[in-house]
């Protein structure tokens, strides 16, 4: 209990400090801070560097020089720091800052206007937090799924930031009810689908950069149940500090099998990852497990057999 209380106090203090330090800074100062913090992480986070290098190996094989690989991993740490700082920065005067620094490309806006209820999918590429804020700031009712992070107080605080512009948040535990309610109300739901999900928890095996990966089939199942379309997008981070939400493609549901649509989704995300690798969360253990019968040697060092 004492350890849990100390952790809660540390997390609370860290969030309060970050809020104080970054919410009222200029955009230029936020980008500079992200570079400093990212470079510090690149130097100190040895294991995460190793995971990132292994994931790049899956995507590009031996085609990257050592210098290019280091540059991409360092850029990834800087980008991850920017995404984190922007959780705090856009929480202050969010409506104005979102209007000034975030845009939705015309194709994505046209698709949203043509489909007043739909499933929107993205991955841990670009700024996945910003993608939802762009939609709600422009009047599109959106429900997103969030995982618990740290202590309950930390999760509550982060969700308060996410809800600041009107985005509805449901937690992964029991999320289905909230998503169903949103689609029944003819609204949008947003899902992050590039994380590992065990098959017994709704995951399906799909091909991702030549290796089988278990990902959630929730988008396909919801699309089939409610007869709504699925769009795949990502909020691209631009060098000047802005974000642009881009439509990567639209997927069609299969009548009986969630795998084909889930594969379509991952194919679209994979193209974006290959084009913008430093904006992907490459230090995440994407291929945590391999399926029965797979070649274990082809998987990254951190992967384990499926049980």
CSV table of C-alpha atoms in Angstrom, one decimal, residues 3-150:
chain,number,residue,atom,x,y,z
A,3,UNK,CA,4.5,1.7,-2.5
A,4,UNK,CA,1.2,2.4,-4.3
A,5,UNK,CA,0.7,5.6,-2.4
A,6,UNK,CA,4.3,6.8,-3.2
A,7,UNK,CA,3.7,6.0,-6.9
A,8,UNK,CA,0.4,7.9,-6.9
A,9,UNK,CA,2.1,10.9,-5.3
A,10,UNK,CA,5.0,10.8,-7.8
A,11,UNK,CA,2.6,10.5,-10.8
A,12,UNK,CA,0.4,13.3,-9.5
A,13,UNK,CA,3.5,15.6,-8.9
A,14,UNK,CA,4.8,14.8,-12.4
A,15,UNK,CA,1.5,15.6,-14.1
A,16,UNK,CA,1.1,18.8,-12.1
A,17,UNK,CA,4.7,19.8,-13.0
A,18,UNK,CA,4.2,19.1,-16.7
A,19,UNK,CA,0.9,21.0,-16.6
A,20,UNK,CA,2.6,24.0,-15.0
A,21,UNK,CA,5.7,23.8,-17.3
A,22,UNK,CA,4.1,23.3,-20.7
A,23,UNK,CA,0.5,24.4,-21.0
A,24,UNK,CA,1.4,28.1,-21.4
A,25,UNK,CA,4.5,27.8,-23.5
A,26,UNK,CA,4.7,29.0,-27.1
A,27,UNK,CA,4.5,26.4,-29.8
A,28,UNK,CA,8.1,26.9,-30.6
A,29,UNK,CA,9.1,26.2,-27.0
A,30,UNK,CA,7.0,23.0,-27.0
A,31,UNK,CA,8.8,21.7,-30.1
A,32,UNK,CA,12.2,22.6,-28.6
A,33,UNK,CA,11.4,20.9,-25.3
A,34,UNK,CA,10.2,17.8,-27.2
A,35,UNK,CA,13.6,17.7,-29.0
A,36,UNK,CA,15.5,17.9,-25.6
A,37,UNK,CA,13.3,15.4,-23.9
A,38,UNK,CA,13.4,13.1,-26.9
A,39,UNK,CA,17.2,13.2,-27.1
A,40,UNK,CA,17.4,12.5,-23.4
A,41,UNK,CA,15.1,9.4,-23.8
A,42,UNK,CA,17.2,8.3,-26.8
A,43,UNK,CA,20.3,8.4,-24.7
A,44,UNK,CA,18.9,6.8,-21.6
A,45,UNK,CA,16.3,4.3,-22.8
A,46,UNK,CA,18.6,1.5,-23.9
A,47,UNK,CA,16.0,-1.3,-24.0
A,48,UNK,CA,13.5,0.9,-25.9
A,49,UNK,CA,16.2,1.7,-28.5
A,50,UNK,CA,16.8,-2.0,-28.9
A,51,UNK,CA,13.1,-2.7,-29.4
A,52,UNK,CA,12.8,0.1,-31.9
A,53,UNK,CA,15.8,-1.3,-33.8
A,54,UNK,CA,14.3,-4.7,-33.9
A,55,UNK,CA,11.0,-3.4,-35.2
A,56,UNK,CA,12.8,-1.4,-37.9
A,57,UNK,CA,14.5,-4.7,-38.9
A,58,UNK,CA,11.1,-6.3,-39.4
A,59,UNK,CA,10.0,-3.4,-41.7
A,60,UNK,CA,13.1,-2.8,-43.7
A,61,UNK,CA,15.2,-5.9,-43.2
A,62,UNK,CA,18.9,-5.0,-43.8
A,63,UNK,CA,18.2,-2.1,-46.2
A,64,UNK,CA,18.8,0.6,-43.6
A,65,UNK,CA,22.4,1.7,-42.8
A,66,UNK,CA,23.4,1.9,-39.2
A,67,UNK,CA,23.4,5.7,-39.5
A,68,UNK,CA,19.9,5.9,-40.9
A,69,UNK,CA,18.6,3.5,-38.3
A,70,UNK,CA,20.0,5.6,-35.5
A,71,UNK,CA,18.6,8.8,-37.0
A,72,UNK,CA,15.1,7.2,-37.3
A,73,UNK,CA,15.1,6.0,-33.7
A,74,UNK,CA,16.3,9.3,-32.4
A,75,UNK,CA,13.5,11.1,-34.4
A,76,UNK,CA,11.0,8.6,-33.0
A,77,UNK,CA,12.0,9.6,-29.4
A,78,UNK,CA,11.6,13.2,-30.3
A,79,UNK,CA,8.2,12.6,-31.8
A,80,UNK,CA,7.0,10.6,-28.9
A,81,UNK,CA,8.0,13.4,-26.5
A,82,UNK,CA,6.0,15.9,-28.7
A,83,UNK,CA,2.9,13.7,-28.5
A,84,UNK,CA,3.2,13.6,-24.8
A,85,UNK,CA,3.8,17.3,-24.3
A,86,UNK,CA,0.9,18.1,-26.6
A,87,UNK,CA,-1.5,16.3,-24.3
A,88,UNK,CA,-0.8,19.1,-21.9
A,89,UNK,CA,-0.4,21.9,-24.4
A,90,UNK,CA,-3.7,21.4,-26.2
A,91,UNK,CA,-5.6,21.0,-22.9
A,92,UNK,CA,-5.1,24.8,-22.3
A,93,UNK,CA,-7.3,27.0,-24.6
A,94,UNK,CA,-7.9,23.9,-26.6
A,95,UNK,CA,-10.5,25.2,-29.0
A,96,UNK,CA,-8.3,28.0,-30.2
A,97,UNK,CA,-5.1,26.0,-30.3
A,98,UNK,CA,-6.8,23.2,-32.2
A,99,UNK,CA,-8.2,25.6,-34.7
A,100,UNK,CA,-4.8,27.2,-35.2
A,101,UNK,CA,-2.6,24.1,-35.2
A,102,UNK,CA,-4.7,21.2,-36.5
A,103,UNK,CA,-6.4,20.7,-39.8
A,104,UNK,CA,-8.4,17.9,-41.4
A,105,UNK,CA,-7.7,17.4,-45.1
A,106,UNK,CA,-10.7,17.9,-47.5
A,107,UNK,CA,-11.0,14.2,-48.3
A,108,UNK,CA,-11.4,13.3,-44.6
A,109,UNK,CA,-13.9,16.1,-44.0
A,110,UNK,CA,-16.0,15.0,-47.1
A,111,UNK,CA,-16.0,11.4,-45.8
A,112,UNK,CA,-17.2,12.5,-42.3
A,113,UNK,CA,-19.9,14.7,-43.8
A,114,UNK,CA,-21.1,11.8,-46.0
A,115,UNK,CA,-21.2,9.3,-43.1
A,116,UNK,CA,-22.8,10.7,-40.0
A,117,UNK,CA,-22.2,7.5,-38.1
A,118,UNK,CA,-19.0,5.4,-38.6
A,119,UNK,CA,-16.0,3.7,-37.1
A,120,UNK,CA,-12.8,5.6,-37.4
A,121,UNK,CA,-9.5,3.7,-36.9
A,122,UNK,CA,-6.0,4.9,-36.4
A,123,UNK,CA,-2.8,3.5,-34.9
A,124,UNK,CA,0.1,4.7,-32.8
A,125,UNK,CA,1.4,6.8,-35.6
A,126,UNK,CA,1.3,10.6,-35.9
A,127,UNK,CA,-0.6,12.0,-33.0
A,128,UNK,CA,-3.4,9.6,-32.1
A,129,UNK,CA,-4.5,11.8,-29.3
A,130,UNK,CA,-4.9,14.8,-31.6
A,131,UNK,CA,-6.9,12.9,-34.2
A,132,UNK,CA,-9.9,12.6,-31.9
A,133,UNK,CA,-9.6,16.2,-30.7
A,134,UNK,CA,-9.7,17.5,-34.3
A,135,UNK,CA,-13.0,15.7,-34.9
A,136,UNK,CA,-14.9,16.9,-31.8
A,137,UNK,CA,-13.6,20.4,-32.1
A,138,UNK,CA,-15.3,20.6,-35.5
A,139,UNK,CA,-18.6,19.3,-34.2
A,140,UNK,CA,-18.4,15.6,-34.9
A,141,UNK,CA,-19.6,13.6,-31.9
A,142,UNK,CA,-16.9,11.0,-31.1
A,143,UNK,CA,-16.4,8.2,-28.5
A,144,UNK,CA,-12.9,6.9,-28.0
A,145,UNK,CA,-11.5,3.9,-26.1
A,146,UNK,CA,-8.7,4.5,-23.5
A,147,UNK,CA,-6.6,2.2,-21.5
A,148,UNK,CA,-5.7,2.8,-17.9
A,149,UNK,CA,-2.4,4.5,-17.4
A,150,UNK,CA,-0.6,4.4,-14.1
